[in-house]
Amino acid sequence: MPRSTVARLAHSAVLAVVLALGACSPATTLSPNVSPETTLFVQFDPNDGVPHEVVYDVHLYWLGLDSDGFVEAYEYRLLDPARPADSAWVRTADTDRQIAVPTPTGVSTPRFEVRAIDDQGALDPTPASQQFSFTNEAPTVRITNALRSIDSSYAAVTVNWNGVDPDGAASRLQYRLWLDGNEANARVLQGNGFSLPSADFLQGGAYRSGPRRLYLQAIDAGGRASTIDSMSWYVRRPVPDTLRQRGRVLLIDDVPGAGVAQSVTDSLWVNALARNLAPGSFELLRLEFTNPFRSAIDLERVFSLYDAVFWYRGFATITTPSTVIQQYQSGIEAYLDAGGTFLFEGFASVVGEGAAGCFSPAFLTDYLDCDSLLVHPTGQGTGGAADWGISVGKVLNSSIYNAVLRQTQNYAGLRAFAVRDTNHVAVWARLGTLSQPHTVDLPVGVRAPQPAGGQAILISTALRGASGGNQGDAARFLDALIAQLPPPRPQRGSARRGRP
């Protein structure tokens, strides 16, 4: 038999077997994929005459079933007649969602749709849907620390507010804040407070004195806006010289009262600056009447408008710490970190053993280049072990300023410093000078250079009472101190970069 014939017979036999087996087995045709079904757990007839208004901030639930597989995801959307172009589906694996429905006018009537997607990508062809009527009451906002038209500040201010959403979460409120007529560039904020950067106060690239108005508006998660709250106050340019965007010195008068002694103290400091600085290059801030510092950021930003800041409170009756410094010390530290120079003069300067102070011990170690305060045996004097006193007629010396400070009053509340480098001692109390026993010379004033180029200076006594015997001792001390300040920093049109 020919080979081709054998091959044909073998092929026919195999085919017969296959057909026979097929005739004995059940059908194996695959069934088509069945689309999933979706259920929305809010269903009602919007035309049944019963009120069905829902607050705009709504939590919706749904579920999908797939008879021949499993539901892999969902898509949902809101079809709002007021926003016909916004019809895109949003994909999610969740079976619920908190949705803030846009209701900027107070009422919205969108249709909510949700559809399941199965494991083969099939969509529910008949999404679950419901027509809603959402309502939204307008939020309210009130500035809680509003400045008045008689108040003033420099080019920095911290504003706080209280926002209320009657039918939503106040934590989800946003706020629009702007100065004067600059609503088009309003800041959009969250929280309950903000510190305006100094650059926001520039007008034509310069700081100018004049009234300013701040506006604030709350907007809830549904887009409805509150009425606008505002405040108006006077903003001062850094110094009288209009060509300067940074002043040479800000002089802070922290000696309250208007008596002869207070006037003498003020004159000592003001006259020293007038003798040594260009006209219009320094500013006097009387803290008793105007306190522009509402936060550490405010303080830092105001300070950054000046090359140096002198803060004096050396007066016999001022023996308690400054609460402003205690609260906002971090602002002073940030100013020094950025290259500024800061001088503090007065009693109760640093917290010590048994003694309150304006500055924390960390300021002493981090900025004054000291290890600690030096203390005397307890029971000596009226204060704690860190409180030192000095009597009339005693003399303090300054090597770096080539001056002597002869005391005309009895004082308490001085500090003695364990300096790391005696070249940084600004004022010495030689052996036997202070009221409490000490067997070595004690530093009672420090001038520490800062890494960024500025200086931190602390004089723990009162310069005003240091002109006995040689009239002008304190004045000569200040003249030398001002002469040895770091050079002016470059002028620029705005202060340091602001923080919210």
XYZ file of C-alpha atoms in Angstrom, residues 72-452:
381
model
C -12.940 45.863 41.746
C -13.739 49.601 41.988
C -16.401 52.300 41.722
C -16.871 55.563 39.926
C -19.066 58.418 41.096
C -19.969 61.918 39.978
C -22.268 64.851 40.668
C -24.296 66.210 37.756
C -25.189 69.767 38.674
C -27.293 71.923 36.355
C -25.341 74.921 37.617
C -22.054 73.318 36.516
C -22.856 71.316 33.360
C -19.208 71.018 32.304
C -18.232 69.261 35.536
C -19.363 65.718 34.695
C -16.206 63.642 35.044
C -16.314 60.338 36.915
C -14.116 59.914 39.996
C -12.673 56.450 40.592
C -12.398 54.938 44.084
C -12.107 51.564 45.794
C -14.207 52.772 48.736
C -17.878 52.103 49.353
C -18.503 55.472 50.996
C -17.324 59.051 50.699
C -17.673 62.315 52.642
C -18.503 64.827 49.933
C -18.608 68.587 50.233
C -21.106 69.462 47.532
C -20.443 72.828 45.873
C -23.190 75.140 47.112
C -21.772 78.666 46.793
C -25.244 80.234 46.652
C -26.667 78.215 49.551
C -28.711 75.743 47.467
C -27.680 73.043 44.981
C -29.780 70.352 43.241
C -27.367 67.897 41.606
C -27.891 64.260 40.740
C -25.450 61.855 42.362
C -24.486 58.782 40.338
C -22.311 55.816 41.289
C -21.452 52.689 39.297
C -19.526 49.511 40.076
C -16.683 48.123 37.955
C -16.086 44.362 37.980
C -12.864 42.387 37.751
C -13.083 42.285 33.954
C -13.534 46.057 33.673
C -17.268 45.945 32.951
C -19.246 48.981 34.150
C -22.727 48.918 35.641
C -24.728 50.183 32.625
C -27.433 51.564 34.924
C -25.639 53.526 37.671
C -27.432 53.987 40.967
C -28.533 57.617 41.188
C -30.454 60.052 43.330
C -31.546 63.642 42.859
C -30.623 65.756 45.924
C -31.405 69.200 47.237
C -28.398 70.395 49.225
C -28.425 73.443 51.491
C -25.561 75.471 52.881
C -25.660 78.208 55.506
C -23.038 80.905 55.153
C -20.066 80.705 57.536
C -19.015 83.613 59.723
C -15.605 84.960 60.697
C -14.494 87.549 63.241
C -11.016 88.993 63.808
C -10.351 88.395 67.497
C -7.392 90.741 67.958
C -8.367 93.555 65.620
C -6.243 96.689 65.675
C -7.976 100.058 65.864
C -7.449 103.180 63.797
C -5.541 104.708 66.747
C -3.161 101.719 66.898
C 0.065 101.442 64.969
C 2.600 98.827 63.944
C 5.554 98.419 61.667
C 5.558 96.355 58.467
C 4.556 93.130 60.230
C 1.394 92.080 62.016
C -0.147 88.880 63.343
C -3.902 88.588 63.025
C -6.074 85.932 64.679
C -9.682 85.057 64.000
C -12.557 82.749 64.870
C -14.449 81.055 62.068
C -17.787 79.252 62.435
C -19.563 76.995 59.942
C -23.157 76.474 61.178
C -23.702 73.303 59.137
C -20.167 72.011 58.586
C -16.807 71.519 60.232
C -14.998 74.739 61.123
C -11.712 72.885 60.657
C -12.452 72.676 56.925
C -12.933 76.421 56.504
C -10.564 78.324 54.284
C -9.899 82.040 54.565
C -9.099 84.766 52.082
C -6.934 87.558 53.469
C -5.712 90.683 51.705
C -4.501 94.232 52.333
C -6.162 97.369 51.019
C -7.540 96.833 47.521
C -5.442 93.799 46.629
C -8.325 91.294 46.752
C -7.284 89.817 43.403
C -4.119 88.516 45.073
C -5.682 87.427 48.347
C -3.897 84.793 50.357
C -5.860 81.548 50.847
C -5.248 80.229 54.362
C -6.329 77.623 56.884
C -6.136 77.686 60.668
C -7.047 80.596 62.907
C -4.158 83.012 62.524
C -1.503 84.380 60.197
C 1.527 86.671 60.393
C 1.800 88.934 57.388
C 5.328 89.098 55.934
C 6.913 92.524 55.765
C 7.028 92.341 51.964
C 3.209 92.466 51.895
C 3.405 96.059 53.153
C 5.620 97.340 50.349
C 4.053 100.069 48.237
C 5.858 100.791 45.006
C 8.831 98.826 46.320
C 9.144 100.906 49.503
C 7.824 100.930 53.052
C 5.585 103.933 53.604
C 3.783 105.312 56.635
C 0.026 105.531 56.493
C -3.299 103.837 57.295
C -3.795 100.281 56.033
C -6.830 98.033 56.014
C -6.809 94.235 56.265
C -9.750 92.180 54.997
C -10.718 88.628 55.957
C -13.373 86.300 54.518
C -14.240 82.680 55.354
C -15.207 80.119 52.704
C -16.645 76.742 53.647
C -16.003 73.417 51.950
C -19.100 73.942 49.808
C -17.744 77.224 48.461
C -20.085 79.569 50.302
C -18.428 82.775 51.502
C -18.988 84.760 54.662
C -19.389 88.483 54.952
C -16.033 90.266 55.139
C -14.493 91.353 58.427
C -11.758 93.993 58.422
C -9.537 96.168 60.568
C -7.824 99.483 59.910
C -4.689 100.764 61.648
C -1.587 102.896 61.066
C 1.595 101.305 59.701
C 4.891 103.089 60.300
C 7.866 102.994 57.974
C 11.082 101.752 59.661
C 12.768 105.160 60.009
C 12.023 108.777 59.047
C 14.627 108.721 56.254
C 12.512 107.736 53.259
C 15.549 106.542 51.305
C 16.216 103.782 53.842
C 14.393 100.488 53.671
C 16.335 99.248 56.701
C 17.003 101.460 59.696
C 20.301 101.543 61.513
C 18.882 101.078 65.037
C 15.490 100.395 66.585
C 15.553 101.799 70.126
C 12.973 100.145 72.397
C 12.065 102.197 75.472
C 10.834 99.725 78.092
C 10.945 102.189 81.006
C 7.343 103.251 81.683
C 6.331 106.539 83.268
C 6.962 110.215 82.593
C 8.893 111.378 85.665
C 12.204 113.198 85.742
C 14.158 109.989 86.295
C 12.462 108.310 83.329
C 13.192 111.335 81.137
C 16.858 111.243 82.116
C 17.007 107.564 81.167
C 15.347 108.159 77.816
C 17.629 111.114 77.054
C 20.752 109.047 77.695
C 19.828 106.561 74.961
C 18.211 108.903 72.439
C 21.021 111.432 72.635
C 23.644 108.709 72.192
C 22.053 107.639 68.909
C 21.543 111.225 67.768
C 25.244 111.960 68.378
C 26.534 108.941 66.537
C 24.086 108.116 63.729
C 22.876 109.885 60.627
C 19.669 111.900 61.013
C 16.548 109.860 60.344
C 18.383 106.531 60.547
C 16.997 105.299 63.890
C 13.534 104.822 65.379
C 12.268 105.110 68.957
C 9.569 102.655 70.047
C 7.934 103.428 73.389
C 6.694 100.029 74.450
C 4.451 101.539 77.132
C 2.243 103.105 74.468
C 2.732 100.873 71.423
C 3.479 97.178 71.502
C 3.571 95.939 67.903
C 4.688 92.446 68.906
C 1.848 89.923 68.775
C 4.011 86.884 68.071
C 7.641 85.818 67.848
C 7.343 86.118 64.066
C 6.148 89.726 64.407
C 9.115 90.526 66.599
C 11.590 88.904 64.232
C 10.134 90.677 61.196
C 10.103 94.095 62.848
C 13.659 93.605 64.091
C 14.749 92.551 60.599
C 13.904 96.066 59.387
C 16.963 97.301 61.361
C 20.670 96.551 61.529
C 20.576 96.647 65.336
C 17.995 96.701 68.126
C 18.663 98.304 71.544
C 16.204 97.297 74.275
C 16.668 99.247 77.493
C 14.845 98.777 80.789
C 17.583 99.606 83.278
C 15.662 101.413 86.015
C 15.690 100.887 89.763
C 12.021 99.953 90.024
C 12.060 97.514 87.080
C 13.089 94.257 88.718
C 10.588 91.869 87.115
C 11.194 90.206 83.731
C 9.721 91.411 80.454
C 6.830 89.148 79.473
C 7.296 90.159 75.825
C 10.845 88.806 75.804
C 9.845 85.716 77.757
C 7.124 84.887 75.235
C 8.955 85.855 72.043
C 12.609 85.045 72.749
C 12.668 82.794 69.685
C 12.058 85.857 67.514
C 15.177 87.527 68.932
C 17.151 84.355 68.308
C 15.976 84.181 64.686
C 16.996 87.827 64.208
C 20.491 87.109 65.545
C 20.718 83.990 63.366
C 20.047 86.182 60.321
C 22.865 88.632 61.087
C 21.184 91.206 63.318
C 22.675 92.841 66.413
C 20.690 92.862 69.657
C 21.491 94.747 72.874
C 19.598 94.281 76.137
C 20.188 96.517 79.157
C 18.488 95.986 82.480
C 17.972 93.872 85.556
C 16.522 90.337 85.849
C 18.037 89.564 82.481
C 18.566 85.779 82.588
C 16.777 83.095 84.581
C 19.064 81.790 87.322
C 19.102 79.989 90.642
C 16.266 81.448 92.695
C 15.905 84.362 90.265
C 13.422 85.048 87.462
C 14.655 86.478 84.190
C 13.724 87.691 80.737
C 15.882 85.166 78.893
C 16.137 81.426 79.327
C 19.457 79.755 80.245
C 19.593 78.427 76.678
C 19.926 81.986 75.371
C 22.923 82.418 77.635
C 24.714 79.364 76.276
C 23.610 79.586 72.637
C 23.946 83.326 71.971
C 26.038 84.929 74.739
C 28.903 82.416 74.609
C 28.605 81.640 78.321
C 28.479 78.337 80.152
C 26.221 79.475 82.984
C 25.476 82.191 85.506
C 27.766 82.627 88.490
C 26.034 82.496 91.866
C 26.838 83.729 95.359
C 26.156 81.978 98.703
C 22.409 81.817 99.277
C 21.020 84.203 101.834
C 23.213 87.072 100.661
C 20.827 89.773 99.474
C 17.105 89.753 98.893
C 17.040 87.723 95.674
C 18.180 84.245 94.751
C 21.723 83.024 94.419
C 21.952 84.387 90.857
C 20.871 87.891 91.927
C 23.795 90.250 92.545
C 23.674 93.816 93.848
C 25.829 96.937 93.662
C 26.032 100.005 95.902
C 26.421 103.743 95.367
C 29.996 104.740 94.612
C 31.114 101.388 93.277
C 32.730 101.348 89.845
C 32.265 98.924 86.956
C 34.855 98.796 84.184
C 34.765 98.087 80.462
C 37.961 97.182 78.670
C 36.477 96.779 75.192
C 34.646 100.124 75.419
C 37.402 101.863 77.429
C 34.949 103.245 79.989
C 34.143 103.267 83.692
C 30.622 103.190 85.123
C 30.449 104.815 88.543
C 27.216 103.954 90.376
C 24.888 106.664 91.693
C 22.242 104.292 93.087
C 21.933 100.994 94.880
C 20.818 98.259 92.510
C 19.830 94.608 92.738
C 19.130 92.055 90.031
C 22.493 92.049 88.246
C 23.833 88.844 86.697
C 27.387 87.477 86.650
C 28.416 85.355 83.674
C 30.700 82.340 83.320
C 32.118 83.456 79.966
C 33.986 81.147 77.647
C 36.210 83.933 76.335
C 37.161 86.949 78.480
C 37.592 88.984 75.283
C 33.778 88.965 75.145
C 33.327 90.691 78.512
C 31.667 94.076 78.015
C 31.523 95.087 81.706
C 33.667 93.882 84.642
C 32.876 93.978 88.353
C 36.331 93.899 89.880
C 37.057 92.103 93.126
C 34.870 93.430 95.917
C 32.706 95.633 93.675
C 29.389 93.808 94.129
C 27.358 93.701 97.327
C 27.710 89.936 97.782
C 31.103 88.362 98.493
C 33.205 87.372 95.467
C 36.868 86.525 95.350
C 37.443 87.045 91.616
C 36.534 89.631 89.006
C 33.042 88.970 87.661
C 31.673 89.697 84.159
C 28.342 91.532 84.467
C 28.070 92.463 80.791
C 28.779 90.409 77.672
C 29.267 91.119 73.967
C 29.304 87.925 71.910
C 29.920 87.937 68.148
C 27.407 85.882 66.172
C 28.180 83.466 63.311
C 26.032 85.474 60.873
